[in-house]
Tab-separated table of C-alpha atoms in Angstrom:
chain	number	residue	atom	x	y	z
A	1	UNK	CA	0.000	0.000	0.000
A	2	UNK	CA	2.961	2.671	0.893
A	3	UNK	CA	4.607	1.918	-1.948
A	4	UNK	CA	1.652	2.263	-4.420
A	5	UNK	CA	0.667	5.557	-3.175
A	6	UNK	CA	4.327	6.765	-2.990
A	7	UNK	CA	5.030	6.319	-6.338
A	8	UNK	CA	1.621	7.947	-7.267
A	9	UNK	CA	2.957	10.454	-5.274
A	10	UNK	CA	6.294	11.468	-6.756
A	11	UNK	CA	4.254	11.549	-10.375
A	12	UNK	CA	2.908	14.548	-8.986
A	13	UNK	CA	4.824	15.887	-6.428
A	14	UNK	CA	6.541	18.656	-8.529
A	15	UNK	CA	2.150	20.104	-9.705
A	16	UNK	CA	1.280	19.414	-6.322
A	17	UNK	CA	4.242	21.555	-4.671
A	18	UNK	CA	2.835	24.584	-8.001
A	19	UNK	CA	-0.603	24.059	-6.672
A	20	UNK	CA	0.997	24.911	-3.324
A	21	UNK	CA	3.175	27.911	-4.375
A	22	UNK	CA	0.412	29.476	-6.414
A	23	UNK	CA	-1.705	29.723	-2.993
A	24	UNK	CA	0.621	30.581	-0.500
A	25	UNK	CA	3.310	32.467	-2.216
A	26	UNK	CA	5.771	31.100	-0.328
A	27	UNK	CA	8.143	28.447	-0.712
A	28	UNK	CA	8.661	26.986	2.720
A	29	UNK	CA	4.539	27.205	3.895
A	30	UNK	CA	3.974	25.581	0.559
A	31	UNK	CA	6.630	22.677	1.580
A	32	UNK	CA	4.349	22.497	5.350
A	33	UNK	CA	1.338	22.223	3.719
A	34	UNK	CA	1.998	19.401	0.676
A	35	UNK	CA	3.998	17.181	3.412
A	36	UNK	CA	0.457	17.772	5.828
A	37	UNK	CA	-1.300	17.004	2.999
A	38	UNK	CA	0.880	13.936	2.290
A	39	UNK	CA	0.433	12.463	5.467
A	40	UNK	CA	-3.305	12.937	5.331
A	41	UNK	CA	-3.479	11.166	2.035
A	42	UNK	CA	-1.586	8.680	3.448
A	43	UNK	CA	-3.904	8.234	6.003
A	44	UNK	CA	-6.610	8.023	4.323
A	45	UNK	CA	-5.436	6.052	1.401
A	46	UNK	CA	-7.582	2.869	1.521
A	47	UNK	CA	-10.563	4.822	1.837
A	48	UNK	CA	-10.064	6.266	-1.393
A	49	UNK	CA	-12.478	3.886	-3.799
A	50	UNK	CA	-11.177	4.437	-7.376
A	51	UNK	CA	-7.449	5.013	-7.847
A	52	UNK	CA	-8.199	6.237	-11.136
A	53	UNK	CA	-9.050	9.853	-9.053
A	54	UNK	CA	-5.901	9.641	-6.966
A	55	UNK	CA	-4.692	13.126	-8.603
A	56	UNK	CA	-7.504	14.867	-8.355
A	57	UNK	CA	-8.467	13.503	-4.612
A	58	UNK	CA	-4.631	14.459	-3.470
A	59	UNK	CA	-4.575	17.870	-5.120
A	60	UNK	CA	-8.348	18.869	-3.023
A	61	UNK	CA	-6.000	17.528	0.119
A	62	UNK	CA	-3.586	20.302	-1.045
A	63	UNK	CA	-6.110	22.773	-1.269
A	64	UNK	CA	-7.717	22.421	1.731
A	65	UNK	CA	-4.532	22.074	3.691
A	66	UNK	CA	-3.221	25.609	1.782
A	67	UNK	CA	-6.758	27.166	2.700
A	68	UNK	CA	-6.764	26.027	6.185
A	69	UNK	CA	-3.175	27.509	6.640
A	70	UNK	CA	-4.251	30.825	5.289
A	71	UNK	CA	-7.235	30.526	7.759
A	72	UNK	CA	-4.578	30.010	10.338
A	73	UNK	CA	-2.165	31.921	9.573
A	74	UNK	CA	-4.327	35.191	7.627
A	75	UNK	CA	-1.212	36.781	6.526
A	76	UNK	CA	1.610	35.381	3.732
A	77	UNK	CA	5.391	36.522	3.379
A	78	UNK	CA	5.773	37.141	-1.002
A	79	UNK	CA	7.790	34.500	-2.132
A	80	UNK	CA	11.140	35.325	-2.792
A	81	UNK	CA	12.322	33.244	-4.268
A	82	UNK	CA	9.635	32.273	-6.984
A	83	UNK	CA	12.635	31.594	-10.022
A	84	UNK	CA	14.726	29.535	-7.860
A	85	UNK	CA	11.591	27.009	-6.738
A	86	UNK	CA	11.492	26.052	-10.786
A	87	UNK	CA	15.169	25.712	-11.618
A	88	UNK	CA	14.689	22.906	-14.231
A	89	UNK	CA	11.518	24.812	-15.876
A	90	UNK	CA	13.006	26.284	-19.717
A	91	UNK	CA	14.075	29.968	-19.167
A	92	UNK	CA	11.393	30.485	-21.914
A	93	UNK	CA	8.417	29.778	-18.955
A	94	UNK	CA	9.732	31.338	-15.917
A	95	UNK	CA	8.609	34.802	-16.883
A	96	UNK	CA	4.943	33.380	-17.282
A	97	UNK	CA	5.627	31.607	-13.813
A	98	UNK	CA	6.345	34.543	-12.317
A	99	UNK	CA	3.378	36.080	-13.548
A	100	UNK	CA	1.099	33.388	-12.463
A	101	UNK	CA	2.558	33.610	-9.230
A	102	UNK	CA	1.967	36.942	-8.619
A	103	UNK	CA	-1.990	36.764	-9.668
A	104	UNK	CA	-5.241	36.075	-6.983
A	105	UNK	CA	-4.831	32.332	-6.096
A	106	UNK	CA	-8.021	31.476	-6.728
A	107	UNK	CA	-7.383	32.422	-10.479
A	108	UNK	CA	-3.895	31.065	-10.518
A	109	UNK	CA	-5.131	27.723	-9.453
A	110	UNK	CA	-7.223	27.177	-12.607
A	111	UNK	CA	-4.319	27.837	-14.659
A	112	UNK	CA	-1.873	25.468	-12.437
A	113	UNK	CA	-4.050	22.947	-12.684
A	114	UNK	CA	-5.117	22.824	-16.348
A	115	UNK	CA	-1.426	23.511	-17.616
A	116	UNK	CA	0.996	22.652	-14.885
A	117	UNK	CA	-1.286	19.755	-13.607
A	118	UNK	CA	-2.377	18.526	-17.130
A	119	UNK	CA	-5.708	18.172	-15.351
A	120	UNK	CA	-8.617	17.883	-18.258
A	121	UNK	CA	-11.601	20.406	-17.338
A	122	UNK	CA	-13.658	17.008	-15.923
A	123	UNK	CA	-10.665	16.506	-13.592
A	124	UNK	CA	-10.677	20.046	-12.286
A	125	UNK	CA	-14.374	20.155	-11.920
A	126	UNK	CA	-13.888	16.790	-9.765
A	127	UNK	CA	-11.331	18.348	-7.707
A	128	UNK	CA	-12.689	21.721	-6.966
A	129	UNK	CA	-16.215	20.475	-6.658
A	130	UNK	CA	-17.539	22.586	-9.571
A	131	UNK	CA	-19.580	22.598	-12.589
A	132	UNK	CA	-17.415	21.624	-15.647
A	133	UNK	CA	-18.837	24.903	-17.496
A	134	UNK	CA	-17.537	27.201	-14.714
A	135	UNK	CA	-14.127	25.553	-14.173
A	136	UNK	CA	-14.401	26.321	-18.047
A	137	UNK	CA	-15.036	29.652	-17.635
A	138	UNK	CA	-13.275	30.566	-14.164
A	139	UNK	CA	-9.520	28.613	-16.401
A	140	UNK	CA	-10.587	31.140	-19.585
A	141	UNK	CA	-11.048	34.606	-17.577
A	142	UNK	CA	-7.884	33.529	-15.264
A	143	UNK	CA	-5.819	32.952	-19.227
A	144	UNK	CA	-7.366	36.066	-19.918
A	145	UNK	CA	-6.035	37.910	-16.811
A	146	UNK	CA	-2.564	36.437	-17.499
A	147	UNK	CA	-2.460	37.285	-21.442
A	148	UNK	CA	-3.442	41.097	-20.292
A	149	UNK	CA	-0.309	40.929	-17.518
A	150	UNK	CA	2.051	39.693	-20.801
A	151	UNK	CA	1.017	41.889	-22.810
A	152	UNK	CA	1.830	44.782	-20.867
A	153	UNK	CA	5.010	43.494	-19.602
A	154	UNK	CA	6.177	43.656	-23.605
């Protein structure tokens, strides 16, 4: 059983830490909260009925554990370091990383997932609890945010 769910785990460890950063902004909360999360997955591994879901079920654990921090904590240091947490990423994307970084998290998140998460619209709407048509729309307006941001960088 630990060794199924770790290697699910380390197939999505690097989205899962993005889903992180893009809520809490900072690198070493966003660490806390994915190895919390971890260990409640672990947890609760066997109750989870269709493995097929395992991304989507870990990445609401993620979530929840990055909103109950916030709750917690109600205040966020800016991450500093945001080009240093995705060293391996092409020089080409870190500029559009930054970007996303910087936006609301709730908007950043749709992005993350879609693009960094390779999540399908179905798998979002599954892990957010939402309508397909507004993960849809909520992923379009948050692309639309960040092509606005890019194109006034230029």
């Amino acid at each position: 059983m630990y060794e199924l769910f770790e290697q699910k785990y380390k197939e999505y460890e690097k989205a899962l830490f993005l889903v992180a950063i893009g809520y809490l902004h900072n690198t070493e909360d966003a660490k806390d909260c994915l190895q919390e999360a971890v260990l409640s997955a672990l947890k609760s591994f066997d109750a989870l009925k269709n493995q097929a879901y395992f991304k989507a079920w870990l990445t609401r654990i993620v979530i929840n554990k990055c909103k109950d921090f916030i709750k917690r904590r109600r205040f966020t240091e800016e991450l500093s370091d945001t080009l240093n947490v995705f060293y391996d990423m092409p020089t080409s994307e870190l500029g559009i990383v930054d970007l996303i970084c910087r936006m609301d998290p709730k908007r950043a998140l749709y992005i993350t997932l879609r693009f960094y998460n390779d999540m399908t619209y179905k798998d979002m709407a599954l892990c957010l609890k939402q309508p397909v048509s507004t993960v849809k729309y909520k992923t379009q307006k948050a692309l639309k945010e960040l092509k606005e941001e890019l194109e006034g960088d230029m």
